[in-house]
XYZ file of N, CA and C in Angstrom:
786
model
N 30.498 85.091 113.349
C 30.026 84.988 111.968
C 30.786 85.896 111.029
N 30.757 87.221 111.288
C 31.422 88.154 110.372
C 32.942 88.029 110.465
N 33.462 87.656 111.655
C 34.907 87.433 111.794
C 35.332 86.239 110.941
N 34.513 85.187 110.981
C 34.785 83.995 110.164
C 34.842 84.386 108.686
N 33.837 85.148 108.230
C 33.773 85.568 106.827
C 34.991 86.409 106.443
N 35.399 87.312 107.326
C 36.557 88.184 107.060
C 37.831 87.374 106.884
N 38.052 86.419 107.788
C 39.259 85.582 107.745
C 39.277 84.737 106.466
N 38.120 84.114 106.161
C 38.024 83.281 104.952
C 38.301 84.115 103.706
N 37.703 85.296 103.649
C 37.857 86.154 102.477
C 39.308 86.585 102.280
N 39.972 86.964 103.363
C 41.376 87.394 103.267
C 42.284 86.254 102.808
N 42.079 85.066 103.381
C 42.897 83.908 102.979
C 42.598 83.538 101.525
N 41.316 83.554 101.168
C 40.908 83.220 99.796
C 41.580 84.145 98.775
N 41.518 85.441 99.020
C 42.092 86.410 98.076
C 43.606 86.251 97.963
N 44.277 86.077 99.110
C 45.736 85.896 99.102
C 46.128 84.636 98.332
N 45.443 83.555 98.636
C 45.714 82.256 97.994
C 45.414 82.309 96.495
N 44.267 82.887 96.150
C 43.841 82.939 94.746
C 44.769 83.811 93.909
N 45.121 84.971 94.422
C 46.008 85.866 93.678
C 47.394 85.250 93.472
N 47.797 84.378 94.385
C 49.074 83.675 94.223
C 48.968 82.571 93.167
N 47.790 81.939 93.081
C 47.596 80.813 92.151
C 47.326 81.255 90.710
N 46.727 82.427 90.526
C 46.308 82.853 89.185
C 47.463 82.933 88.179
N 48.605 83.541 88.524
C 49.703 83.591 87.544
C 50.220 82.201 87.172
N 50.203 81.279 88.139
C 50.667 79.917 87.873
C 49.754 79.225 86.857
N 48.438 79.362 87.041
C 47.492 78.765 86.092
C 47.626 79.407 84.706
N 47.888 80.697 84.671
C 48.094 81.415 83.402
C 49.282 80.809 82.644
N 50.339 80.513 83.367
C 51.532 79.897 82.754
C 51.222 78.465 82.295
N 50.505 77.710 83.132
C 50.165 76.323 82.789
C 49.305 76.239 81.536
N 48.404 77.200 81.349
C 47.559 77.220 80.151
C 48.398 77.316 78.880
N 49.579 77.898 78.992
C 50.447 78.076 77.829
C 51.534 77.020 77.703
N 51.699 76.220 78.748
C 52.819 75.265 78.733
C 52.410 73.802 78.907
N 51.300 73.535 79.588
C 50.931 72.139 79.862
C 49.414 71.986 79.956
N 48.816 71.367 78.926
C 47.364 71.168 78.936
C 46.940 70.280 80.099
N 47.736 69.263 80.379
C 47.394 68.332 81.465
C 47.357 69.052 82.813
N 48.409 69.809 83.119
C 48.455 70.521 84.391
C 47.424 71.648 84.441
N 47.147 72.261 83.295
C 46.145 73.340 83.253
C 44.749 72.811 83.569
N 44.511 71.513 83.295
C 43.218 70.892 83.643
C 43.168 70.511 85.119
N 44.304 70.014 85.633
C 44.272 69.459 86.988
C 44.560 70.482 88.089
N 45.255 71.553 87.777
C 45.577 72.535 88.816
C 44.317 73.197 89.405
N 43.320 73.606 88.574
C 42.094 74.162 89.171
C 41.385 73.179 90.108
N 41.479 71.878 89.803
C 40.902 70.839 90.663
C 41.568 70.877 92.043
N 42.907 70.937 92.043
C 43.650 71.044 93.313
C 43.290 72.338 94.040
N 43.248 73.440 93.294
C 42.944 74.760 93.876
C 41.561 74.776 94.532
N 40.554 74.264 93.826
C 39.184 74.325 94.352
C 38.994 73.380 95.544
N 39.759 72.305 95.608
C 39.688 71.456 96.802
C 40.182 72.216 98.035
N 41.234 73.009 97.845
C 41.728 73.846 98.954
C 40.691 74.920 99.326
N 40.062 75.521 98.310
C 39.048 76.561 98.555
C 37.871 75.975 99.331
N 37.427 74.779 98.949
C 36.314 74.135 99.656
C 36.685 73.814 101.104
N 37.921 73.406 101.325
C 38.383 73.176 102.702
C 38.340 74.471 103.502
N 38.757 75.549 102.864
C 38.769 76.858 103.522
C 37.351 77.311 103.900
N 36.411 77.175 102.974
C 35.026 77.605 103.224
C 34.342 76.679 104.223
N 34.762 75.415 104.231
C 34.115 74.430 105.106
C 33.090 73.600 104.366
N 33.357 73.310 103.076
C 32.454 72.473 102.284
C 32.777 71.014 102.560
N 31.743 70.245 102.917
C 31.935 68.816 103.141
C 31.137 68.057 102.080
N 31.868 67.377 101.190
C 31.247 66.652 100.076
C 30.797 65.258 100.505
N 29.597 64.900 100.077
C 29.127 63.518 100.169
C 28.879 63.093 98.722
N 29.816 62.324 98.154
C 29.773 62.029 96.717
C 29.435 60.567 96.471
N 28.440 60.327 95.612
C 28.173 58.965 95.134
C 28.366 58.957 93.620
N 29.014 57.901 93.118
C 29.363 57.840 91.697
C 30.641 58.619 91.441
N 31.140 58.551 90.208
C 32.350 59.298 89.873
C 32.347 59.715 88.407
N 33.046 60.798 88.143
C 33.162 61.305 86.776
C 34.150 60.423 86.027
N 33.750 59.977 84.830
C 34.630 59.145 84.001
C 35.891 59.933 83.644
N 37.024 59.260 83.668
C 38.298 59.913 83.372
C 38.810 59.478 82.001
N 39.675 60.305 81.438
C 40.382 59.990 80.195
C 39.467 59.740 79.006
N 38.327 60.430 78.975
C 37.438 60.358 77.820
C 36.586 61.618 77.793
N 35.998 61.954 76.636
C 35.149 63.151 76.567
C 33.871 62.949 77.384
N 33.603 63.869 78.308
C 32.405 63.756 79.154
C 31.677 65.099 79.219
N 30.383 65.062 78.907
C 29.510 66.203 79.166
C 28.748 65.901 80.442
N 28.916 66.739 81.454
C 28.166 66.586 82.705
C 26.966 67.529 82.650
N 25.779 66.959 82.726
C 24.547 67.750 82.768
C 24.123 67.853 84.233
N 24.015 69.092 84.733
C 23.790 69.289 86.172
C 22.678 70.296 86.425
N 22.102 70.218 87.627
C 21.224 71.300 88.095
C 22.089 72.400 88.690
N 21.499 73.559 88.917
C 22.289 74.739 89.309
C 21.579 75.472 90.445
N 22.284 75.624 91.570
C 21.676 76.231 92.757
C 22.296 77.584 93.099
N 23.616 77.713 92.925
C 24.307 78.873 93.484
C 25.653 79.096 92.795
N 26.227 80.289 92.988
C 27.612 80.528 92.570
C 28.558 79.550 93.257
N 28.139 79.052 94.418
C 28.947 78.102 95.181
C 29.120 76.775 94.433
N 28.223 76.483 93.493
C 28.336 75.254 92.700
C 29.688 75.167 91.990
N 30.252 76.317 91.605
C 31.486 76.308 90.811
C 32.647 75.698 91.602
N 33.003 76.235 92.789
C 34.061 75.571 93.559
C 33.672 74.173 94.027
N 32.398 73.976 94.380
C 31.953 72.664 94.866
C 32.160 71.586 93.795
N 31.744 71.862 92.564
C 31.883 70.869 91.490
C 33.321 70.771 91.000
N 34.037 71.891 91.017
C 35.438 71.884 90.568
C 36.327 71.071 91.499
N 35.853 70.830 92.720
C 36.605 70.015 93.672
C 36.264 68.530 93.559
N 35.343 68.193 92.639
C 34.934 66.788 92.451
C 35.829 66.097 91.421
N 36.208 66.830 90.366
C 37.025 66.275 89.279
C 37.605 67.429 88.460
N 38.652 67.176 87.677
C 39.146 68.223 86.766
C 38.117 68.484 85.669
N 37.599 69.705 85.609
C 36.541 70.018 84.652
C 36.510 71.508 84.343
N 35.733 71.833 83.299
C 35.466 73.229 82.941
C 33.959 73.402 82.805
N 33.518 74.658 82.644
C 32.089 74.951 82.605
C 31.671 75.598 81.285
N 30.403 75.395 80.946
C 29.758 76.176 79.897
C 28.933 77.230 80.628
N 29.203 78.512 80.376
C 28.553 79.585 81.136
C 27.966 80.634 80.202
N 26.963 81.361 80.690
C 26.383 82.449 79.902
C 27.425 83.554 79.741
N 27.319 84.265 78.633
C 28.352 85.247 78.264
C 28.497 86.363 79.301
N 27.426 86.660 80.063
C 27.502 87.730 81.066
C 28.583 87.465 82.110
N 28.821 86.172 82.409
C 29.837 85.818 83.409
C 31.204 86.346 82.966
N 31.411 86.407 81.657
C 32.673 86.905 81.120
C 32.884 88.392 81.316
N 31.876 89.083 81.837
C 31.984 90.531 82.084
C 32.077 90.858 83.574
N 31.909 89.844 84.432
C 31.920 90.099 85.870
C 33.350 90.336 86.350
N 33.577 91.399 87.121
C 34.927 91.661 87.634
C 35.451 90.483 88.450
N 36.701 90.175 88.306
C 37.417 89.129 89.026
C 36.911 87.722 88.665
N 35.586 87.509 88.764
C 35.005 86.196 88.447
C 35.351 85.804 87.012
N 35.313 86.770 86.094
C 35.594 86.475 84.684
C 37.034 85.977 84.501
N 37.963 86.528 85.283
C 39.362 86.072 85.200
C 39.459 84.605 85.628
N 38.819 84.295 86.757
C 38.851 82.914 87.255
C 38.209 81.963 86.249
N 37.091 82.392 85.657
C 36.386 81.561 84.675
C 37.270 81.270 83.463
N 37.946 82.299 82.973
C 38.816 82.118 81.804
C 40.017 81.230 82.123
N 40.546 81.376 83.319
C 41.680 80.538 83.715
C 41.281 79.067 83.842
N 39.984 78.818 84.042
C 39.499 77.435 84.103
C 38.941 76.994 82.750
N 39.210 77.764 81.718
C 38.849 77.452 80.331
C 37.336 77.316 80.149
N 36.593 78.216 80.765
C 35.142 78.257 80.607
C 34.773 78.573 79.164
N 33.736 77.912 78.664
C 33.186 78.221 77.340
C 31.998 79.160 77.546
N 32.068 80.356 76.985
C 30.989 81.337 77.153
C 29.987 81.241 76.002
N 28.699 81.241 76.354
C 27.628 81.115 75.368
C 26.750 82.347 75.420
N 26.604 83.008 74.279
C 25.679 84.138 74.174
C 24.350 83.608 73.643
N 23.389 83.441 74.555
C 22.132 82.796 74.173
C 21.221 83.703 73.363
N 21.506 84.996 73.373
C 20.625 85.933 72.662
C 21.018 86.096 71.193
N 22.179 85.571 70.805
C 22.649 85.731 69.425
C 22.690 84.386 68.720
N 21.664 84.146 67.912
C 21.557 82.863 67.214
C 22.722 82.622 66.259
N 23.293 83.719 65.756
C 24.370 83.595 64.782
C 25.603 82.928 65.384
N 25.706 82.957 66.698
C 26.883 82.390 67.361
C 26.721 80.918 67.732
N 25.500 80.397 67.544
C 25.217 79.031 67.995
C 26.155 78.021 67.340
N 26.329 78.121 66.018
C 27.187 77.182 65.303
C 28.619 77.250 65.783
N 29.111 78.459 65.985
C 30.492 78.666 66.430
C 30.715 78.059 67.817
N 29.748 78.323 68.700
C 29.842 77.794 70.071
C 29.750 76.268 70.056
N 28.868 75.727 69.205
C 28.741 74.266 69.087
C 30.066 73.643 68.692
N 30.730 74.262 67.730
C 32.037 73.749 67.286
C 33.052 73.800 68.427
N 33.021 74.888 69.192
C 33.952 75.039 70.322
C 33.702 73.961 71.374
N 32.428 73.778 71.733
C 32.079 72.800 72.767
C 32.421 71.388 72.314
N 32.032 71.018 71.093
C 32.345 69.668 70.593
C 33.855 69.472 70.467
N 34.543 70.512 70.009
C 35.999 70.428 69.886
C 36.664 70.171 71.225
N 36.199 70.890 72.233
C 36.762 70.719 73.583
C 36.471 69.310 74.112
N 35.243 68.853 73.908
C 34.881 67.511 74.381
C 35.705 66.444 73.659
N 35.809 66.554 72.351
C 36.534 65.545 71.575
C 38.034 65.566 71.845
N 38.518 66.663 72.432
C 39.932 66.702 72.831
C 40.138 66.041 74.204
N 39.035 65.545 74.781
C 39.124 64.826 76.053
C 38.704 65.611 77.270
N 38.139 66.798 77.058
C 37.736 67.645 78.195
C 36.475 67.109 78.872
N 36.315 67.502 80.118
C 35.074 67.268 80.855
C 34.414 68.631 81.038
N 33.216 68.799 80.464
C 32.508 70.080 80.524
C 31.215 69.927 81.316
N 30.932 70.902 82.182
C 29.681 70.936 82.946
C 28.728 71.926 82.299
N 27.515 71.471 82.034
C 26.486 72.345 81.477
C 25.294 72.364 82.437
N 24.919 73.550 82.895
C 23.750 73.699 83.768
C 22.511 73.827 82.880
N 21.764 72.725 82.754
C 20.723 72.640 81.729
C 19.464 73.452 82.037
N 19.328 73.929 83.284
C 18.173 74.779 83.596
C 18.347 76.175 82.977
N 19.584 76.523 82.671
C 19.854 77.834 82.063
C 19.954 78.954 83.071
N 19.683 78.656 84.331
C 19.775 79.643 85.417
C 19.851 78.881 86.731
N 20.075 79.584 87.825
C 20.124 78.913 89.133
C 18.740 78.933 89.776
N 18.537 78.005 90.727
C 17.240 77.889 91.401
C 17.415 78.175 92.887
N 16.330 78.029 93.650
C 16.420 78.262 95.101
C 16.856 76.998 95.854
N 17.121 75.923 95.114
C 17.579 74.684 95.752
C 16.463 73.782 96.235
N 15.219 74.265 96.176
C 14.077 73.450 96.614
C 13.453 72.656 95.475
N 13.903 72.910 94.273
C 13.311 72.253 93.102
C 14.323 72.250 91.964
N 14.040 71.451 90.952
C 14.824 71.468 89.711
C 13.945 72.089 88.637
N 14.433 73.153 88.014
C 13.667 73.847 86.978
C 13.684 73.041 85.683
N 12.710 73.273 84.780
C 12.699 72.551 83.497
C 13.998 72.776 82.718
N 14.527 71.715 82.129
C 15.753 71.823 81.343
C 15.458 72.456 79.980
N 16.380 73.246 79.504
C 16.249 73.897 78.199
C 17.022 73.085 77.167
N 16.285 72.416 76.314
C 16.936 71.503 75.366
C 17.847 72.238 74.391
N 17.549 73.512 74.122
C 18.378 74.285 73.187
C 19.824 74.363 73.675
N 20.015 74.392 74.995
C 21.367 74.467 75.545
C 22.158 73.194 75.255
N 21.427 72.085 75.062
C 22.090 70.797 74.846
C 22.342 70.500 73.373
N 21.799 71.342 72.500
C 21.934 71.088 71.057
C 23.390 71.141 70.606
N 24.197 71.918 71.310
C 25.572 72.153 70.874
C 26.441 70.905 70.892
N 26.046 69.881 71.657
C 26.914 68.703 71.748
C 26.646 67.684 70.647
N 25.547 67.851 69.916
C 25.221 66.913 68.848
C 25.950 67.290 67.558
N 26.377 66.284 66.781
C 27.008 66.589 65.492
C 26.044 67.355 64.591
N 26.587 68.282 63.808
C 25.720 69.084 62.946
C 25.416 68.404 61.621
N 26.095 67.299 61.338
C 25.796 66.524 60.120
C 26.176 65.073 60.362
N 25.625 64.165 59.537
C 25.906 62.736 59.688
C 27.364 62.421 59.406
N 27.986 63.256 58.561
C 29.372 62.997 58.176
C 30.360 63.432 59.258
N 29.885 64.270 60.163
C 30.793 64.823 61.172
C 31.348 63.727 62.073
N 32.503 63.994 62.625
C 33.172 63.060 63.522
C 32.185 62.488 64.546
N 32.001 61.185 64.483
C 31.031 60.544 65.382
C 31.709 59.946 66.612
N 32.902 60.399 66.888
C 33.625 59.895 68.066
C 32.744 60.012 69.308
N 32.854 59.013 70.152
C 31.948 58.917 71.294
C 32.175 60.012 72.334
N 31.084 60.643 72.735
C 31.063 61.539 73.887
C 30.134 60.902 74.907
N 30.565 60.835 76.146
C 29.713 60.298 77.198
C 28.972 61.428 77.911
N 27.753 61.135 78.339
C 26.950 62.077 79.120
C 26.785 61.497 80.527
N 26.998 62.338 81.529
C 26.734 61.934 82.912
C 25.877 62.999 83.588
N 24.897 62.556 84.353
C 24.101 63.498 85.142
C 24.806 63.764 86.463
N 24.586 64.960 86.994
C 25.107 65.303 88.318
C 24.044 66.106 89.061
N 23.589 65.527 90.169
C 22.583 66.197 91.003
C 23.269 66.791 92.222
N 23.088 68.087 92.426
C 23.723 68.780 93.550
C 22.633 69.251 94.522
N 22.785 68.850 95.791
C 21.814 69.220 96.828
C 22.563 69.651 98.081
N 22.314 70.862 98.542
C 22.918 71.349 99.790
C 22.011 70.908 100.929
N 22.580 70.195 101.897
C 21.741 69.522 102.903
C 21.822 70.110 104.308
N 23.024 70.543 104.750
C 23.198 71.026 106.125
C 24.102 72.252 106.168
N 23.856 73.127 107.106
C 24.783 74.212 107.440
C 25.057 74.111 108.939
N 26.334 74.032 109.298
C 26.745 73.871 110.697
C 26.112 72.637 111.318
N 25.920 71.589 110.481
C 25.351 70.343 110.965
C 23.848 70.350 111.118
N 23.200 71.493 110.864
C 21.747 71.598 111.007
C 21.096 71.421 109.631
N 20.120 70.499 109.505
C 19.475 70.280 108.208
C 18.849 71.568 107.662
N 19.035 71.791 106.375
C 18.438 72.965 105.732
C 16.981 72.678 105.399
N 16.077 73.509 105.901
C 14.667 73.394 105.543
C 14.375 74.231 104.307
N 13.156 74.129 103.817
C 12.751 74.860 102.608
C 13.027 76.355 102.731
N 12.724 76.940 103.880
C 12.872 78.389 104.056
C 14.331 78.805 104.215
N 15.184 77.860 104.606
C 16.598 78.189 104.873
C 17.472 78.147 103.624
N 16.946 77.606 102.538
C 17.815 77.357 101.380
C 18.233 78.622 100.647
N 17.587 79.747 100.972
C 18.030 81.032 100.396
C 19.451 81.377 100.822
N 19.900 80.790 101.926
C 21.263 81.024 102.382
C 22.268 80.530 101.335
N 21.931 79.404 100.687
C 22.808 78.821 99.665
C 22.353 79.234 98.268
N 21.059 79.045 97.994
C 20.523 79.352 96.663
C 20.752 80.811 96.292
N 21.293 81.010 95.114
C 21.564 82.368 94.610
C 20.882 82.486 93.261
N 19.831 83.285 93.184
C 18.994 83.287 91.975
C 18.266 84.625 91.864
N 17.568 84.787 90.749
C 16.813 86.036 90.534
C 17.756 87.228 90.519
N 17.379 88.276 91.266
C 18.204 89.498 91.273
C 19.002 89.639 92.571
N 19.320 88.500 93.213
C 20.134 88.547 94.436
C 21.501 89.164 94.141
N 21.959 89.974 95.082
C 23.263 90.632 94.925
C 24.338 89.672 95.437
N 25.377 89.456 94.620
C 26.342 88.393 94.917
C 27.183 88.675 96.163
N 27.659 89.900 96.324
C 28.538 90.234 97.447
C 27.896 89.972 98.787
N 26.687 90.491 98.981
C 25.967 90.308 100.248
C 25.645 88.847 100.511
N 25.251 88.145 99.444
C 24.922 86.728 99.569
C 26.151 85.929 99.988
N 27.291 86.220 99.356
C 28.533 85.507 99.667
C 28.958 85.755 101.115
N 28.834 87.001 101.542
C 29.217 87.350 102.917
C 28.371 86.580 103.934
N 27.074 86.545 103.701
C 26.151 85.832 104.591
C 26.488 84.336 104.631
N 26.795 83.785 103.456
C 27.083 82.353 103.372
C 28.402 82.014 104.079
N 29.425 82.841 103.857
C 30.730 82.589 104.488
C 30.668 82.749 106.012
N 29.731 83.576 106.491
C 29.569 83.791 107.933
C 28.870 82.616 108.609
N 28.182 81.792 107.819
C 27.237 80.824 108.386
C 27.886 79.597 109.017
N 28.985 79.119 108.433
C 29.597 77.914 108.987
C 29.749 76.823 107.945
N 30.277 75.661 108.338
C 30.491 74.555 107.399
C 29.198 74.149 106.679
N 29.351 73.724 105.432
C 28.201 73.379 104.592
C 28.371 71.962 104.070
N 27.316 71.153 104.186
C 27.313 69.794 103.633
C 26.579 69.792 102.302
N 27.183 69.135 101.313
C 26.566 69.070 99.986
C 26.599 67.624 99.492
N 25.483 67.189 98.960
C 25.379 65.832 98.404
C 25.500 65.912 96.888
N 26.453 65.173 96.331
C 26.677 65.123 94.889
C 26.382 63.707 94.422
N 25.416 63.563 93.502
C 25.065 62.237 92.971
C 25.368 62.213 91.467
N 26.354 61.383 91.097
C 26.815 61.337 89.712
C 26.307 60.060 89.048
N 25.658 60.227 87.907
C 25.102 59.080 87.187
C 26.157 58.328 86.387
N 25.800 57.133 85.960
C 26.698 56.328 85.114
C 26.842 56.979 83.734
N 28.002 56.822 83.090
C 28.170 57.393 81.745
C 27.225 56.732 80.733
N 26.616 57.552 79.890
C 25.775 57.067 78.790
C 26.303 57.699 77.505
N 26.468 56.893 76.473
C 26.974 57.445 75.214
C 25.967 58.425 74.626
N 26.474 59.558 74.158
C 25.617 60.582 73.559
C 24.805 60.003 72.403
N 25.423 59.065 71.666
C 24.757 58.449 70.502
C 23.485 57.691 70.892
N 23.336 57.379 72.177
C 22.129 56.683 72.667
C 20.888 57.557 72.527
N 21.087 58.882 72.576
C 19.959 59.815 72.534
C 19.658 60.227 71.092
N 18.359 60.198 70.750
C 17.950 60.545 69.375
C 18.203 62.014 69.072
N 17.912 62.874 70.040
C 18.023 64.317 69.805
C 18.138 65.047 71.141
N 18.227 66.369 71.058
C 18.452 67.177 72.268
C 17.259 67.102 73.222
N 16.041 66.955 72.693
C 14.855 66.928 73.557
C 14.827 65.650 74.394
N 15.213 64.549 73.780
C 15.276 63.297 74.545
C 16.373 63.380 75.604
N 17.520 63.959 75.229
C 18.622 64.132 76.183
C 18.171 65.000 77.356
N 17.493 66.107 77.063
C 17.007 67.003 78.121
C 16.003 66.288 79.019
N 15.073 65.548 78.413
C 14.033 64.861 79.178
C 14.581 63.799 80.118
N 15.483 62.977 79.596
C 16.045 61.877 80.389
C 16.914 62.415 81.529
N 17.766 63.385 81.236
C 18.661 63.917 82.272
C 17.883 64.703 83.321
N 16.864 65.458 82.890
C 16.051 66.221 83.844
C 15.324 65.291 84.820
N 14.737 64.233 84.292
C 14.001 63.290 85.147
C 14.940 62.629 86.161
N 16.123 62.235 85.701
C 17.090 61.577 86.587
C 17.546 62.514 87.703
N 17.901 63.745 87.332
C 18.409 64.704 88.328
C 17.309 65.118 89.296
N 16.106 65.349 88.783
C 14.996 65.739 89.674
C 14.723 64.638 90.696
N 14.716 63.408 90.246
C 14.466 62.272 91.143
C 15.504 62.234 92.269
N 16.774 62.451 91.916
C 17.852 62.394 92.910
C 17.807 63.571 93.876
N 17.500 64.765 93.366
C 17.414 65.953 94.232
C 16.250 65.802 95.209
N 15.101 65.366 94.706
C 13.917 65.191 95.565
C 14.215 64.168 96.666
N 14.880 63.065 96.298
C 15.231 62.029 97.298
C 16.184 62.601 98.356
N 17.167 63.390 97.919
C 18.128 63.973 98.864
C 17.449 64.974 99.799
N 16.517 65.766 99.264
C 15.775 66.733 100.081
C 14.908 66.023 101.114
N 14.265 64.922 100.699
C 13.419 64.168 101.632
C 14.248 63.546 102.750
N 15.404 63.003 102.381
C 16.277 62.394 103.399
C 16.783 63.418 104.396
N 17.031 64.646 103.914
C 17.483 65.722 104.792
C 16.394 66.121 105.786
N 15.150 66.169 105.265
C 14.023 66.613 106.096
C 13.627 65.553 107.131
N 13.911 64.278 106.834
C 13.432 63.208 107.733
C 14.367 62.980 108.913
């Protein structure tokens, strides 16, 4: 277990430190490659950790897409980044975490300070601008991570940023897709309710110890269920968007958990 974690960690650090300068250069020279290189990188990282994806549906390509997802763990970042070229909307604290903040910035993460209302308009413009430029952004609508046994209520305020601030504003189409993430097996053994703390990272859990335990455990199976694209204009407001996406994701997570247990 600990030998496995040590080997994975050493390879990960060597590989990542070699890739970071390349992504830094791509961000300044090629928008296309800067979007796709993290996708290639995270697929290698998932292979290294032993992540086995079971994916249904697919992320729409070559158009603006907001992916609304549930959030279980720090592991969601490499797991989802290996599904398609994408970036994340993250809380501003992530931008202060050692090493993690560098990786987040290199993947063009949009940081949101939820405690400062004065920044809401600025962040909304950034998020809409990125989407309208053709980016795919992932937003964790629960606003925090869970233990993986449930989907927490979605916070509609987090979704307000994608709506136009006036009727005159550019009404170019943005598509919304739901993404339900469920961790189902570790080392081929189904995860029960009590075992999900191995993956789920939430509350005041310390990241280093949690990561070490997870890397020691063995290959991990994850089920990713991606919904069909729906035009943002279909939704009247942020509350309807939150309600519809929450219901869809909860239904899919509950079904995946039941199938794992049976």
